[in-house]
Amino acid sequence: MENGKENGQREVGGDKVKRGLAQMLKGGVIMDVVTPEQAMIAEEAGAVAVMALERVPADIRAHGGVARMSDPGLIREIMGSVTIPVMAKVRIGHFVEAQILEAIGVDYIDESEVLTPADEEHHINKHEFKIPFVCGCRNLGEALRRIGEGAAMIRTKGEAGTGDVVEAVRHARTVLGEIRRLQAMPDEELMTFAKSIGAPYSLVKETKELGRLPVVNFAAGGIATPADAALMMQIGVDGVFVGSGIFKSGDPASRGKAIVEATTHFRNADILAKVSENLGEPMVGRTAASLSEAEQLAVRGW
Amino acid sequence: MKIGVLALQGAFVEHRKKLEKLGVEVVEVRLPRDLEGLDGLIIPGGESTTIGKLATEYGLIEPLTAFARNKPVWGTCAGMIFMARDIGVRQPLLGLMDITVQRNAFGRQVDSFETELDIEGLNGGGPFPAIFIRAPRIADVDEEDVQVLARLEDGSAVAARQGHWLVTSFHPELSDDDRLHRYFISLINDQK
């Protein structure tokens, strides 16, 4: 396929199709699932994709130890159980885990701070893969470094497995606020700005011109209610990841469906009120502020 | 001219931007009342299961079907699935066009592709840059009523028209070519 798309040839793995799948997920909810049964509940609730995992972040926190890529057998089973896209996580910098996920054909790879990093200095060179990657960020510089490495989708990190939305808000506001500042900047200041945030100049320039990140940007980490999802949408993200918030709650099917509806009708308070009723117990949360430095996942990433 | 874009989920902003560049007023449609006063509707790409569930939950199936009787509707990717009569599995559908559609017909994301496509009815400009993402294909058509506008080299039908309804397997809202959006606007002008 190196010859391009002359004469009706198909070109796979280009940036347009990698970024394009994320564009199709916009306005949607991506849900963490640990079994094929949960994946089917998520699909039935209206998820646009599922993240196949062995343990949701809340359990990774509780169990401790080294968190790695999930068993490919489990991921395959989940892929076989639903028709929506299936994502799976690899450790930061662990390009062999990514090769394995590409080999089994997952639809998106999340190079995730929720797993224990395999490399404390380098992320994966994501340009080398035909499968698109999503990566976490806390600020614009981190987002643009990941895009520079080939990420086709960005999610603000939040603090996974807490059920506390405060870090998701902080990170989304930081990224979007920096973009607004960038747009007001004269061009001669861009290089110094790029240097100060540690981002590639060309991507800083492109972001200024677009007035948004060059790829789709979801929110993640701590979203547990329909109101949380709508909050992130109104702040200005393109969609939401819900990790522990659904399957660690009392009634995952109802809560999942309510979060999906809240993400679509995020500006309609009447609908938000209606879908927020009678959802049962939310996940038992833990305030992000109570985490020790060693327990914070969002600081992983370079 | 006022065109609606079904904004339950998916790439509706991309369609909106394309249409606005062509000077069209765009309305995002999330509830039945949003259909009032529209001259046409685009159903965008996204996840067809999600779009179908939300359309059912918010009472859109009937109003959309009624709207489509006299007004042009264009479905891209998930939108094409949603407009089909039959997709072989149970999922909420509008069932407008006499086509059978196969979901994820080319495989998973790793098989998503770009290609150059000759499309009937586009006046000049050469082949169309078509982006297929976990795309469906038209497996069967009622040849009396449905006109296939484009096929891949393997024969798969990937664009079709039935009267004032248009479907494409691929995503014209993601490429830099606006000819299909202009084609849809001409369908609306013909209908008026």
Coordinates of C-alpha atoms in Angstrom, one line a residue:
Chain A
M1 CA 0.0 0.0 0.0
E2 CA 3.1 2.3 0.0
N3 CA 2.2 3.4 -3.5
G4 CA -0.6 5.5 -2.2
K5 CA -4.1 5.4 -3.5
E6 CA -3.6 5.6 -7.2
N7 CA -6.0 3.7 -9.4
G8 CA -8.6 3.0 -6.7
Q9 CA -6.0 1.4 -4.4
R10 CA -6.8 1.4 -0.7
E11 CA -4.5 3.2 1.6
V12 CA -4.8 2.0 5.3
G13 CA -3.4 3.4 8.5
G14 CA -3.2 7.1 7.3
D15 CA -3.7 10.0 9.7
K16 CA -7.1 10.7 8.2
V17 CA -8.6 7.3 9.1
K18 CA -6.8 7.2 12.4
R19 CA -8.1 10.6 13.5
G20 CA -11.3 10.0 11.7
L21 CA -12.5 7.2 13.9
A22 CA -12.1 9.5 16.9
Q23 CA -14.3 12.0 15.0
M24 CA -17.0 9.4 14.7
L25 CA -16.9 8.9 18.5
K26 CA -17.6 12.5 19.3
G27 CA -20.5 13.4 21.5
G28 CA -20.3 9.9 22.8
V29 CA -19.4 7.9 25.9
I30 CA -16.6 5.3 26.0
M31 CA -17.0 2.9 28.9
D32 CA -14.5 0.7 30.8
V33 CA -15.5 -3.0 30.8
V34 CA -13.9 -6.0 32.3
T35 CA -16.0 -8.8 30.8
P36 CA -18.0 -9.5 27.6
E37 CA -21.2 -9.3 29.7
Q38 CA -20.3 -5.8 30.8
A39 CA -19.4 -4.9 27.2
M40 CA -22.9 -5.9 26.0
I41 CA -24.5 -3.9 28.8
A42 CA -22.4 -0.9 27.7
E43 CA -23.4 -1.3 24.1
E44 CA -27.0 -1.6 25.1
A45 CA -26.7 1.6 27.2
G46 CA -25.5 3.4 24.0
A47 CA -21.7 3.5 24.5
V48 CA -19.8 4.5 21.3
A49 CA -16.9 2.3 22.2
V50 CA -15.7 0.2 25.1
M51 CA -12.3 0.0 26.8
A52 CA -11.4 -3.6 27.5
L53 CA -9.6 -4.1 30.8
E54 CA -8.9 -6.7 33.4
R55 CA -9.5 -4.3 36.2
V56 CA -11.1 -0.8 36.2
P57 CA -8.9 2.0 37.7
A58 CA -10.7 1.9 41.1
D59 CA -9.6 -1.7 41.4
I60 CA -6.1 -1.1 40.1
R61 CA -5.8 1.5 43.0
A62 CA -7.3 -1.0 45.5
H63 CA -5.2 -4.0 44.5
G64 CA -1.9 -2.1 43.9
G65 CA 1.0 -3.9 42.3
V66 CA 2.1 -3.6 38.7
A67 CA -0.8 -2.9 36.3
R68 CA -0.1 -4.2 32.7
M69 CA -1.8 -4.7 29.4
S70 CA -4.8 -7.0 29.8
D71 CA -4.8 -10.7 28.7
P72 CA -5.2 -10.7 24.9
G73 CA -7.7 -13.6 25.3
L74 CA -10.0 -11.4 27.4
I75 CA -9.7 -8.5 24.9
R76 CA -10.6 -10.9 22.0
E77 CA -13.6 -12.2 23.9
I78 CA -14.8 -8.6 24.4
M79 CA -14.2 -7.8 20.7
G80 CA -16.3 -10.8 19.8
S81 CA -19.2 -9.7 22.0
V82 CA -20.0 -6.3 20.6
T83 CA -20.2 -4.5 17.3
I84 CA -18.9 -1.1 18.6
P85 CA -15.2 -0.3 18.6
V86 CA -13.0 -1.9 21.3
M87 CA -10.1 0.0 22.8
A88 CA -7.4 -1.5 25.1
K89 CA -4.6 0.0 27.2
V90 CA -0.9 -0.4 27.1
R91 CA 1.7 0.9 29.5
I92 CA 3.4 4.2 28.7
G93 CA 6.4 3.4 26.5
H94 CA 5.6 -0.3 26.1
F95 CA 5.6 -0.5 22.3
V96 CA 5.6 -4.3 22.4
E97 CA 2.3 -4.4 24.2
A98 CA 1.1 -2.1 21.5
Q99 CA 2.4 -4.5 18.8
I100 CA 0.4 -7.2 20.4
L101 CA -2.8 -5.2 20.5
E102 CA -2.3 -4.3 16.9
A103 CA -1.8 -7.9 16.0
I104 CA -5.2 -8.9 17.6
G105 CA -6.8 -5.9 15.8
V106 CA -8.2 -3.7 18.6
D107 CA -9.7 -0.5 17.2
Y108 CA -7.8 2.0 19.4
I109 CA -4.9 1.8 21.8
D110 CA -4.8 3.9 24.9
E111 CA -1.2 4.5 26.0
S112 CA -2.4 5.0 29.6
E113 CA -1.0 6.4 32.8
V114 CA -3.5 4.2 34.6
L115 CA -1.2 1.3 34.0
T116 CA 2.3 1.2 35.5
P117 CA 4.7 3.0 33.1
A118 CA 7.2 0.8 31.3
D119 CA 9.4 3.8 30.4
E120 CA 9.8 6.9 32.5
E121 CA 11.3 9.0 29.8
H122 CA 9.8 8.1 26.5
H123 CA 6.4 7.4 25.1
I124 CA 5.7 5.1 22.1
N125 CA 6.4 6.3 18.6
K126 CA 2.8 6.0 17.5
H127 CA 3.4 6.9 13.9
E128 CA 4.7 3.4 13.4
F129 CA 1.3 1.8 14.0
K130 CA -1.7 1.4 11.7
I131 CA -3.9 1.3 14.8
P132 CA -4.7 4.8 16.2
F133 CA -3.7 5.8 19.7
V134 CA -5.3 7.9 22.3
C135 CA -3.1 9.5 25.0
G136 CA -3.8 11.4 28.2
C137 CA -2.7 15.0 29.0
R138 CA -3.0 17.6 31.7
N139 CA -2.1 20.6 29.7
L140 CA -1.5 21.8 26.1
G141 CA 2.2 21.0 26.0
E142 CA 1.6 17.4 27.0
A143 CA -1.3 17.1 24.4
L144 CA 0.9 18.4 21.6
R145 CA 3.9 16.2 22.5
R146 CA 1.6 13.2 22.3
I147 CA 0.1 14.4 19.0
G148 CA 3.7 15.0 17.8
E149 CA 4.4 11.3 18.6
G150 CA 1.4 10.3 16.5
A151 CA -1.6 10.2 18.9
A152 CA -4.8 10.5 16.9
M153 CA -6.9 11.4 19.8
I154 CA -6.4 13.1 23.2
R155 CA -8.1 12.7 26.5
T156 CA -7.5 15.0 29.5
K157 CA -6.4 12.7 32.3
G158 CA -8.4 13.7 35.3
E159 CA -7.6 11.3 38.2
A160 CA -8.8 7.9 37.3
G161 CA -10.6 5.6 39.7
T162 CA -11.6 8.3 42.2
G163 CA -15.1 9.3 41.1
D164 CA -14.0 12.9 41.8
V165 CA -14.4 15.1 38.7
V166 CA -12.2 17.9 40.0
E167 CA -9.0 16.9 38.2
A168 CA -10.9 16.3 34.9
V169 CA -12.2 19.8 35.2
R170 CA -8.7 21.2 36.0
H171 CA -7.1 19.5 33.1
A172 CA -9.8 20.3 30.5
R173 CA -9.8 24.0 31.7
T174 CA -6.0 24.1 31.5
V175 CA -5.9 22.8 27.9
L176 CA -8.8 24.9 26.6
G177 CA -7.6 28.0 28.5
E178 CA -4.1 27.6 27.0
I179 CA -5.6 27.4 23.5
R180 CA -7.6 30.5 24.1
R181 CA -4.5 32.4 25.3
L182 CA -2.6 31.0 22.2
Q183 CA -5.3 32.4 19.9
A184 CA -4.7 35.9 21.3
M185 CA -1.0 35.7 20.8
P186 CA 0.8 37.4 17.9
D187 CA 2.8 35.0 15.7
E188 CA 6.2 36.2 16.9
E189 CA 5.5 34.9 20.4
L190 CA 4.6 31.4 19.2
M191 CA 8.2 30.0 19.2
T192 CA 8.9 31.1 22.8
F193 CA 5.5 29.8 23.8
A194 CA 6.2 26.4 22.1
K195 CA 9.5 26.3 24.0
S196 CA 7.9 27.2 27.3
I197 CA 5.3 24.4 27.1
G198 CA 7.7 21.9 25.5
A199 CA 5.6 21.4 22.4
P200 CA 6.5 21.2 18.7
Y201 CA 6.3 24.6 17.0
S202 CA 4.3 23.4 14.0
L203 CA 1.6 21.9 16.2
V204 CA 1.4 25.1 18.3
K205 CA 0.9 27.1 15.1
E206 CA -1.7 24.6 13.8
T207 CA -3.6 24.7 17.1
K208 CA -3.6 28.5 17.0
E209 CA -5.0 28.5 13.4
L210 CA -7.6 25.9 14.2
G211 CA -8.6 27.3 17.6
R212 CA -8.7 23.8 19.0
L213 CA -6.5 20.7 19.2
P214 CA -5.7 19.2 15.8
V215 CA -7.3 15.9 17.0
V216 CA -10.5 15.0 19.0
N217 CA -10.3 15.7 22.7
F218 CA -12.3 13.7 25.3
A219 CA -12.4 14.1 29.0
A220 CA -11.6 11.3 31.4
G221 CA -10.8 10.5 35.0
G222 CA -13.4 10.9 37.7
I223 CA -16.6 11.2 35.7
A224 CA -19.3 9.4 37.7
T225 CA -22.7 11.1 37.0
P226 CA -24.7 12.4 34.1
A227 CA -24.1 15.9 35.5
D228 CA -20.3 15.3 35.5
A229 CA -20.5 14.3 31.8
A230 CA -22.6 17.3 30.8
L231 CA -20.2 19.5 32.8
M232 CA -17.2 18.3 30.8
M233 CA -19.2 18.8 27.6
Q234 CA -20.2 22.3 28.5
I235 CA -16.6 23.1 29.4
G236 CA -15.8 22.2 25.8
V237 CA -14.6 18.6 25.3
D238 CA -15.7 16.4 22.5
G239 CA -16.9 13.4 24.5
V240 CA -16.2 11.5 27.7
F241 CA -14.6 8.3 29.0
V242 CA -16.2 6.8 32.0
G243 CA -14.0 4.3 33.8
S244 CA -15.0 3.0 37.2
G245 CA -18.0 5.3 37.3
I246 CA -20.4 2.9 35.6
F247 CA -19.6 -0.6 36.6
K248 CA -18.6 0.4 40.2
S249 CA -22.1 1.9 40.7
G250 CA -25.2 0.3 42.0
D251 CA -27.1 0.1 38.6
P252 CA -24.6 0.2 35.7
A253 CA -27.2 -0.3 32.9
S254 CA -29.3 2.7 34.0
R255 CA -26.4 4.9 34.9
G256 CA -24.6 4.1 31.6
K257 CA -27.7 5.0 29.6
A258 CA -28.2 8.2 31.6
I259 CA -24.6 9.3 31.1
V260 CA -25.0 8.6 27.3
E261 CA -28.2 10.8 27.2
A262 CA -26.6 13.5 29.3
T263 CA -23.7 13.7 26.9
T264 CA -26.0 14.2 23.9
H265 CA -28.3 16.7 25.6
F266 CA -25.6 18.3 27.6
R267 CA -27.2 21.8 27.4
N268 CA -30.7 20.8 28.2
A269 CA -31.2 21.0 31.9
D270 CA -34.7 19.5 31.8
I271 CA -33.4 16.4 30.2
L272 CA -30.4 16.3 32.6
A273 CA -32.7 16.5 35.5
K274 CA -34.9 13.7 34.2
V275 CA -32.0 11.3 33.4
S276 CA -30.4 11.9 36.8
E277 CA -33.4 10.5 38.7
N278 CA -33.3 7.1 40.4
L279 CA -29.9 5.9 39.3
G280 CA -29.2 4.2 42.6
E281 CA -25.8 4.4 44.3
P282 CA -23.0 6.1 42.5
M283 CA -19.5 4.6 42.8
V284 CA -18.0 5.1 46.2
G285 CA -15.6 7.9 45.6
R286 CA -12.4 9.0 47.0
T287 CA -11.4 12.7 46.8
A288 CA -8.5 13.4 44.5
A289 CA -7.0 15.7 47.2
S290 CA -6.7 12.8 49.6
L291 CA -4.3 10.9 47.3
S292 CA -0.7 10.8 48.3
E293 CA 1.8 11.7 45.6
A294 CA 2.6 8.1 44.9
E295 CA -1.1 7.4 44.4
Q296 CA -1.6 10.1 41.7
L297 CA -1.8 8.6 38.3
A298 CA -2.1 11.8 36.3
V299 CA 1.5 12.8 37.0
R300 CA 2.7 9.8 34.9
G301 CA 3.6 11.0 31.4
W302 CA 6.5 13.0 30.1
Chain B
M1 CA -32.0 27.3 2.7
K2 CA -31.9 25.6 6.1
I3 CA -30.4 22.1 6.5
G4 CA -30.5 20.1 9.7
V5 CA -27.7 17.8 10.9
L6 CA -28.8 15.1 13.3
A7 CA -26.7 15.8 16.3
L8 CA -27.3 12.9 18.6
Q9 CA -23.7 11.7 18.4
G10 CA -20.9 11.6 15.8
A11 CA -19.3 13.9 13.3
F12 CA -22.1 16.4 13.0
V13 CA -19.8 19.5 13.5
E14 CA -17.8 18.5 10.4
H15 CA -21.0 18.5 8.2
R16 CA -22.0 21.7 9.8
K17 CA -18.8 23.4 8.9
K18 CA -18.9 22.1 5.3
L19 CA -22.5 23.4 4.8
E20 CA -21.8 26.8 6.4
K21 CA -18.8 27.3 4.0
L22 CA -21.4 26.8 1.2
G23 CA -23.5 29.5 2.7
V24 CA -26.2 27.3 4.1
E25 CA -27.9 27.9 7.5
V26 CA -27.5 24.8 9.7
V27 CA -29.6 23.5 12.6
E28 CA -28.4 20.8 15.0
V29 CA -31.3 18.3 15.4
R30 CA -31.6 16.5 18.8
L31 CA -35.3 16.6 19.4
P32 CA -38.4 16.3 17.1
R33 CA -39.1 20.0 17.4
D34 CA -35.7 20.9 15.8
L35 CA -37.0 19.5 12.4
E36 CA -39.4 22.4 12.0
G37 CA -38.7 24.6 8.9
L38 CA -35.8 22.5 7.6
D39 CA -35.4 21.9 3.8
G40 CA -33.2 18.8 4.2
L41 CA -31.4 16.7 6.8
I42 CA -28.0 15.0 7.0
I43 CA -27.5 12.0 9.3
P44 CA -23.8 11.9 10.1
G45 CA -21.3 9.3 10.8
G46 CA -20.9 8.0 14.3
E47 CA -22.0 4.8 16.0
S48 CA -25.2 3.6 14.5
T49 CA -26.2 1.7 17.6
T50 CA -25.9 4.8 19.8
I51 CA -27.7 7.0 17.2
G52 CA -30.5 4.5 16.9
K53 CA -31.0 4.1 20.6
L54 CA -31.0 7.9 21.2
A55 CA -33.4 8.5 18.3
T56 CA -35.8 5.9 19.7
E57 CA -35.5 7.1 23.3
Y58 CA -36.3 10.7 22.3
G59 CA -39.2 10.0 20.0
L60 CA -37.4 10.8 16.7
I61 CA -38.1 7.7 14.6
E62 CA -41.6 8.7 13.5
P63 CA -40.9 12.5 13.0
L64 CA -37.7 11.6 11.0
T65 CA -39.6 9.2 8.8
A66 CA -42.4 11.7 8.2
F67 CA -39.8 14.4 7.4
A68 CA -38.1 12.2 4.9
R69 CA -41.3 11.6 2.9
N70 CA -41.0 15.0 1.2
K71 CA -37.6 16.3 2.2
P72 CA -34.1 15.2 1.0
V73 CA -32.1 13.2 3.5
W74 CA -28.4 12.2 3.2
G75 CA -26.9 9.5 5.4
T76 CA -23.1 9.1 5.7
C77 CA -21.7 5.8 7.1
A78 CA -23.8 5.3 10.3
G79 CA -26.4 7.6 8.7
M80 CA -26.5 5.2 5.7
I81 CA -27.1 2.2 8.1
F82 CA -29.8 4.2 9.9
M83 CA -31.6 4.9 6.5
A84 CA -31.5 1.3 5.3
R85 CA -34.5 -1.0 5.2
D86 CA -32.5 -4.0 6.4
I87 CA -29.1 -4.6 8.0
G88 CA -29.4 -8.2 9.0
V89 CA -29.4 -7.6 12.7
R90 CA -31.9 -6.0 15.1
Q91 CA -31.2 -2.3 15.6
P92 CA -33.4 0.8 15.4
L93 CA -33.7 1.9 11.7
L94 CA -35.6 4.5 9.7
G95 CA -36.0 1.9 7.0
L96 CA -36.3 4.6 4.3
M97 CA -34.2 3.2 1.4
D98 CA -34.7 -0.1 -0.4
I99 CA -31.2 -1.3 0.4
T100 CA -29.6 -4.0 2.5
V101 CA -26.6 -2.7 4.4
Q102 CA -23.8 -4.7 5.9
R103 CA -22.2 -3.1 9.0
N104 CA -18.4 -3.1 9.4
A105 CA -18.2 -4.7 6.0
F106 CA -14.5 -4.1 5.4
G107 CA -13.3 -5.2 8.9
R108 CA -12.2 -3.4 12.0
Q109 CA -10.4 -0.1 12.3
V110 CA -7.1 -1.6 11.1
D111 CA -8.8 -2.1 7.8
S112 CA -10.2 1.5 7.5
F113 CA -8.9 3.1 4.3
E114 CA -8.8 6.0 1.9
T115 CA -9.3 5.7 -1.8
E116 CA -10.2 7.6 -4.9
L117 CA -13.7 7.0 -6.1
D118 CA -15.5 7.7 -9.3
I119 CA -19.0 8.9 -8.4
E120 CA -21.9 9.2 -10.9
G121 CA -23.6 12.5 -10.9
L122 CA -20.6 14.6 -9.8
N123 CA -19.9 17.0 -12.7
G124 CA -16.2 16.9 -13.3
G125 CA -13.4 17.4 -10.9
G126 CA -12.1 13.8 -11.1
P127 CA -12.4 11.0 -8.6
F128 CA -13.6 11.8 -5.1
P129 CA -11.2 11.4 -2.1
A130 CA -13.2 8.9 0.0
I131 CA -12.5 8.0 3.6
F132 CA -13.9 4.7 4.9
I133 CA -13.9 4.2 8.6
R134 CA -15.1 0.8 9.9
A135 CA -17.4 1.4 7.0
P136 CA -20.6 -0.4 5.9
R137 CA -21.4 -1.3 2.3
I138 CA -24.6 -1.7 0.4
A139 CA -25.0 -5.5 0.1
D140 CA -28.2 -5.5 -2.0
V141 CA -30.4 -2.9 -3.7
D142 CA -33.9 -2.8 -5.2
E143 CA -32.6 -2.0 -8.7
E144 CA -35.9 -0.6 -9.9
D145 CA -35.9 2.2 -7.4
V146 CA -32.3 2.6 -6.2
Q147 CA -29.5 4.0 -8.3
V148 CA -26.0 2.9 -7.3
L149 CA -23.7 6.0 -7.7
A150 CA -20.3 4.5 -6.8
R151 CA -18.6 1.1 -6.4
L152 CA -15.2 0.1 -5.2
E153 CA -13.0 -1.9 -7.5
D154 CA -14.2 -5.1 -5.8
G155 CA -17.7 -4.3 -6.8
S156 CA -19.0 -3.2 -3.4
A157 CA -21.7 -0.5 -3.7
V158 CA -20.7 2.5 -1.5
A159 CA -23.0 5.3 -2.7
A160 CA -26.6 5.3 -3.8
R161 CA -29.6 7.5 -4.4
Q162 CA -33.3 6.7 -4.3
G163 CA -35.3 9.8 -5.3
H164 CA -34.5 12.5 -2.9
W165 CA -32.5 10.2 -0.5
L166 CA -28.8 9.8 -0.7
V167 CA -26.4 7.5 1.1
T168 CA -22.6 7.1 1.2
S169 CA -20.5 4.5 3.1
F170 CA -17.7 6.9 3.4
H171 CA -17.2 10.4 5.0
P172 CA -17.3 13.4 2.6
E173 CA -17.3 15.6 5.7
L174 CA -13.8 14.5 6.5
S175 CA -12.2 15.2 3.1
D176 CA -11.4 18.6 1.6
D177 CA -13.8 18.1 -1.3
D178 CA -17.3 19.7 -1.1
R179 CA -18.8 18.3 -4.3
L180 CA -21.1 15.8 -2.5
H181 CA -22.4 18.5 -0.2
R182 CA -23.1 20.6 -3.2
Y183 CA -24.8 17.6 -4.9
F184 CA -27.0 17.3 -1.8
I185 CA -27.9 21.0 -1.9
S186 CA -28.9 20.5 -5.6
L187 CA -31.2 17.7 -4.5
I188 CA -32.9 20.1 -2.1
N189 CA -33.2 22.7 -4.8
D190 CA -34.8 20.1 -7.2
Q191 CA -37.3 19.2 -4.5
K192 CA -38.4 22.7 -3.7

